[in-house]
Coordinates of C-alpha atoms in Angstrom, one line a residue:
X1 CA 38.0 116.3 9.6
X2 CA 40.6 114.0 11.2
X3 CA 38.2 112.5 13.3
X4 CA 35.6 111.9 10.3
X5 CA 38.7 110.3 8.2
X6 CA 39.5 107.9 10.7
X7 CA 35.5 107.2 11.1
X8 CA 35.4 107.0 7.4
X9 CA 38.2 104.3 7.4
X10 CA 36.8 102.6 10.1
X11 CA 33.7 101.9 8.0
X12 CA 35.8 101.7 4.8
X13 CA 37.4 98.6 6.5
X14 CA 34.5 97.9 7.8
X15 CA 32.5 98.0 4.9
X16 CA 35.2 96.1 3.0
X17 CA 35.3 93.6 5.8
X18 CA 31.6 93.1 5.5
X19 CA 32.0 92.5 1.3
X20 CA 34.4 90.4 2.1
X21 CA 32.2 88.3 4.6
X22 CA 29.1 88.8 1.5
X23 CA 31.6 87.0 -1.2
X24 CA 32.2 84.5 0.9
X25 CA 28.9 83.6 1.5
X26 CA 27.4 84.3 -1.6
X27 CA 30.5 81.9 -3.0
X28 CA 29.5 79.4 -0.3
X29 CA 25.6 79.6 -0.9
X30 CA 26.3 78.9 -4.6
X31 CA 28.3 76.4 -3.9
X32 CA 25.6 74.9 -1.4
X33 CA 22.9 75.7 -4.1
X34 CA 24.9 73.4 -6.6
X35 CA 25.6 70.7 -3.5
X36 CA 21.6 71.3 -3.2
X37 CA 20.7 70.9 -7.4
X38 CA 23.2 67.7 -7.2
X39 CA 21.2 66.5 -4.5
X40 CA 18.1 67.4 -5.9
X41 CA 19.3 65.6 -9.0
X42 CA 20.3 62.7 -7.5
X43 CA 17.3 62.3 -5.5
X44 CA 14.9 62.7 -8.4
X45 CA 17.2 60.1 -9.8
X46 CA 16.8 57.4 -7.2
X47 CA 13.0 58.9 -6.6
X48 CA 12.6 57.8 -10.7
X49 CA 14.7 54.6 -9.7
X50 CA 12.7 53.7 -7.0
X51 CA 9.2 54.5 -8.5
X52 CA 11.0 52.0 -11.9
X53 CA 11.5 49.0 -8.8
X54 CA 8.4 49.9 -6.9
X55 CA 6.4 49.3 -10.5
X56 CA 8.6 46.5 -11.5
X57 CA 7.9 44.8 -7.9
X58 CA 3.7 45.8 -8.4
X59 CA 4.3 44.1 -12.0
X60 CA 6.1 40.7 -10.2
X61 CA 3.8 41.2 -7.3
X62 CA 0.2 40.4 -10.0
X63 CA 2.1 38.5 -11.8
X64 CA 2.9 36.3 -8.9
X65 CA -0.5 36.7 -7.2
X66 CA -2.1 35.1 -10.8
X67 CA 0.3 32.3 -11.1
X68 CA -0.2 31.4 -7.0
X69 CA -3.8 31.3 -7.6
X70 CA -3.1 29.0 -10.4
X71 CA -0.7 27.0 -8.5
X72 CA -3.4 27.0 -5.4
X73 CA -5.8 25.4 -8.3
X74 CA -3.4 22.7 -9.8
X75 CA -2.3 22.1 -6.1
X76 CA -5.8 21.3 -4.8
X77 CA -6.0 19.1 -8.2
X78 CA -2.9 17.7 -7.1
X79 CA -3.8 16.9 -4.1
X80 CA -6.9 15.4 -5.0
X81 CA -4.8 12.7 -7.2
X82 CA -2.4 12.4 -4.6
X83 CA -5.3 11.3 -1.7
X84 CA -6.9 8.9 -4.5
X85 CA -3.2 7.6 -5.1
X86 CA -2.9 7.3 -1.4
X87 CA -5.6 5.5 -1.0
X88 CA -4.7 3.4 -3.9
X89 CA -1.3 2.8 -2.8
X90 CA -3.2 1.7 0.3
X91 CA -5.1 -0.3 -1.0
X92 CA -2.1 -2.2 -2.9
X93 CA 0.0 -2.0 -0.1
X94 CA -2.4 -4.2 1.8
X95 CA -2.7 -6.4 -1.4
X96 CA 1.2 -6.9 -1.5
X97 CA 0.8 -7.9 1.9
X98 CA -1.1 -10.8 1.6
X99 CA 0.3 -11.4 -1.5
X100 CA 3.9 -11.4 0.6
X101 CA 2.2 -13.5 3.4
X102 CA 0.7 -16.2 0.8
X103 CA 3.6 -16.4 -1.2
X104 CA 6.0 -16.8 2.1
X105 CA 3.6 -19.4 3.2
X106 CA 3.9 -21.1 -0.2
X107 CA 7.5 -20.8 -0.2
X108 CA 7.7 -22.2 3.4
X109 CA 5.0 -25.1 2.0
X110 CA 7.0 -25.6 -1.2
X111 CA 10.0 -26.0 1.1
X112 CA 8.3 -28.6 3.5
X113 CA 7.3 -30.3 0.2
X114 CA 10.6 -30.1 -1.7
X115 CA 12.1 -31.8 1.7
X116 CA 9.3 -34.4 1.4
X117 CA 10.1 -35.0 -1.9
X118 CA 13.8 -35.0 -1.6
X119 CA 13.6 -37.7 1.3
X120 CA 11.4 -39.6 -0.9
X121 CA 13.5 -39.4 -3.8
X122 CA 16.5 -41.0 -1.2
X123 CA 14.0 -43.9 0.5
X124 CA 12.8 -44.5 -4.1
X125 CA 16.4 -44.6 -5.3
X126 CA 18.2 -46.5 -2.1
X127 CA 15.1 -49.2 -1.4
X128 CA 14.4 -50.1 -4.8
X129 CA 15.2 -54.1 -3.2
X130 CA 12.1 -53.4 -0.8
X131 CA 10.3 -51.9 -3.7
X132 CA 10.7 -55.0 -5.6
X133 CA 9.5 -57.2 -2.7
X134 CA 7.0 -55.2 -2.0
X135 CA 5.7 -55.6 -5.8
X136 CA 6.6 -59.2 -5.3
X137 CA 4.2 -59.3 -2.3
X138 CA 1.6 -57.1 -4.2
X139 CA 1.7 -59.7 -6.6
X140 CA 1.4 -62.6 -4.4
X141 CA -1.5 -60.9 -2.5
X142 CA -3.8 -60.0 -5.7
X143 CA -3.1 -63.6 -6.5
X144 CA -4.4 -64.7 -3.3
X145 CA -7.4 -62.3 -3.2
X146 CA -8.3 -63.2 -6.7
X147 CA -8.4 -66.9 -5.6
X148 CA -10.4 -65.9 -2.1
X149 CA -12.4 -63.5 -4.0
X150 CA -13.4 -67.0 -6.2
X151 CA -13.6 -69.0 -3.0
X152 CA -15.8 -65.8 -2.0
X153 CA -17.7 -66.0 -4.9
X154 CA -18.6 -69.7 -4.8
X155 CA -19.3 -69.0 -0.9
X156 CA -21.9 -66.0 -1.9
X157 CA -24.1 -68.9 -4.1
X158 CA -23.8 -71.6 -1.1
X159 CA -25.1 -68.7 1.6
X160 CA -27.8 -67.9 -1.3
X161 CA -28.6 -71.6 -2.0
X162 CA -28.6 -72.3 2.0
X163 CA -30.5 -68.9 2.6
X164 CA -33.3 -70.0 -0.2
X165 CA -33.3 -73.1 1.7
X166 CA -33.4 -71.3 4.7
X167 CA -36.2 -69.4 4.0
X168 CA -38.1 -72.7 2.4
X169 CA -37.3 -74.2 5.8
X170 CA -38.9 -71.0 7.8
X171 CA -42.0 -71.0 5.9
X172 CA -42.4 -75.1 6.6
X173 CA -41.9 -73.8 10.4
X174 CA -44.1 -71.3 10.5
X175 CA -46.9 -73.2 8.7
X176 CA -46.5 -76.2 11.2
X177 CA -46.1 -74.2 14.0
X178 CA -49.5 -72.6 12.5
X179 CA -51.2 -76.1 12.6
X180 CA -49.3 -77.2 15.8
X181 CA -50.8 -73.9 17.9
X182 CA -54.5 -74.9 15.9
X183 CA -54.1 -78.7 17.3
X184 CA -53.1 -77.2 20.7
X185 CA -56.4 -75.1 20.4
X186 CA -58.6 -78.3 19.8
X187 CA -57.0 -80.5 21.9
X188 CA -57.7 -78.1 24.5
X189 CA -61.2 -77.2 23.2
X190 CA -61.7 -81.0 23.4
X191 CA -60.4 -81.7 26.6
X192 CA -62.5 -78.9 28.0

């Protein structure tokens, strides 16, 4: 019976030991099971978060999508105006050129010009004496070509008068050189 009692409380303790050991898991399983239902919680959370981002980024994603295709359309319109205004601008840039060139070489012809006319302007205001005896001269000159142009005048009907006569003269020529080779002609004829 002794021996029995001391089994018995070696299994009493060993049995207590052992409900002991069960409490203390089961307390620590149902705290891991509420660990596990937080998790579980906070995972479905972020899941339903995620899921609300991954939709939200699908919603950006076609909403993007449609406005690059409409970008990609007014771009390829765009560029389309912009190679017409290149060439354009081209096209004007070469026009400015020569417009540029022309008007330098206008400038540097107006310059030559405005030089000219400067120098002038100094000889026409500081030789006005030698402008007035050049007029002087002038003068003196149309007076004397007015009086050769008479003298020229009255020449012109003496050459006419002496070439009518001239002429009169010629045809008396020719008509006694006429008779003179027809005299020859007889007085040869004869003599033969």
């Amino acid at each position: 019976a002794n021996k029995d009692n001391a089994e018995k409380g070696n299994l009493q303790e060993q049995c207590n030991d052992l409900t002991s050991e069960r409490d203390a898991l089961k307390a620590s399983l149902e705290g891991k099971e509420l660990e596990l239902q937080a998790a579980v919680s906070v995972a479905d959370k972020e899941k339903d978060s995620l899921q609300q981002q991954c939709n939200d980024l699908v919603a950006e994603r076609d909403a993007l999508n449609a406005s690059f295709e409409g970008k990609e359309e007014e771009l390829q319109a765009a560029t389309s105006v912009a190679n017409k205004e290149l060439t354009e601008k081209g096209t004007l840039q070469q026009q400015y050129n020569d417009l540029v060139a022309e008007h330098d070489a206008l400038k540097a012809s107006l310059d030559g010009k405005e030089k000219e006319l400067q120098a002038a302007l100094i000889v026409t205001t500081t030789d006005n004496t030698e402008k007035d005896t050049l007029k002087q001269h002038c003068d003196e000159l149309a007076a004397e070509r007015d009086a050769l142009k008479a003298s020229l005048d009255v020449k012109e009907l003496e050459l006419q008068t002496a070439s009518i006569a001239a002429n009169k003269d010629n045809a008396e020529k020719g008509n006694l050189q006429e008779q003179c080779n027809d005299l020859t002609s007889e007085r040869d004829a004869l003599k033969a």
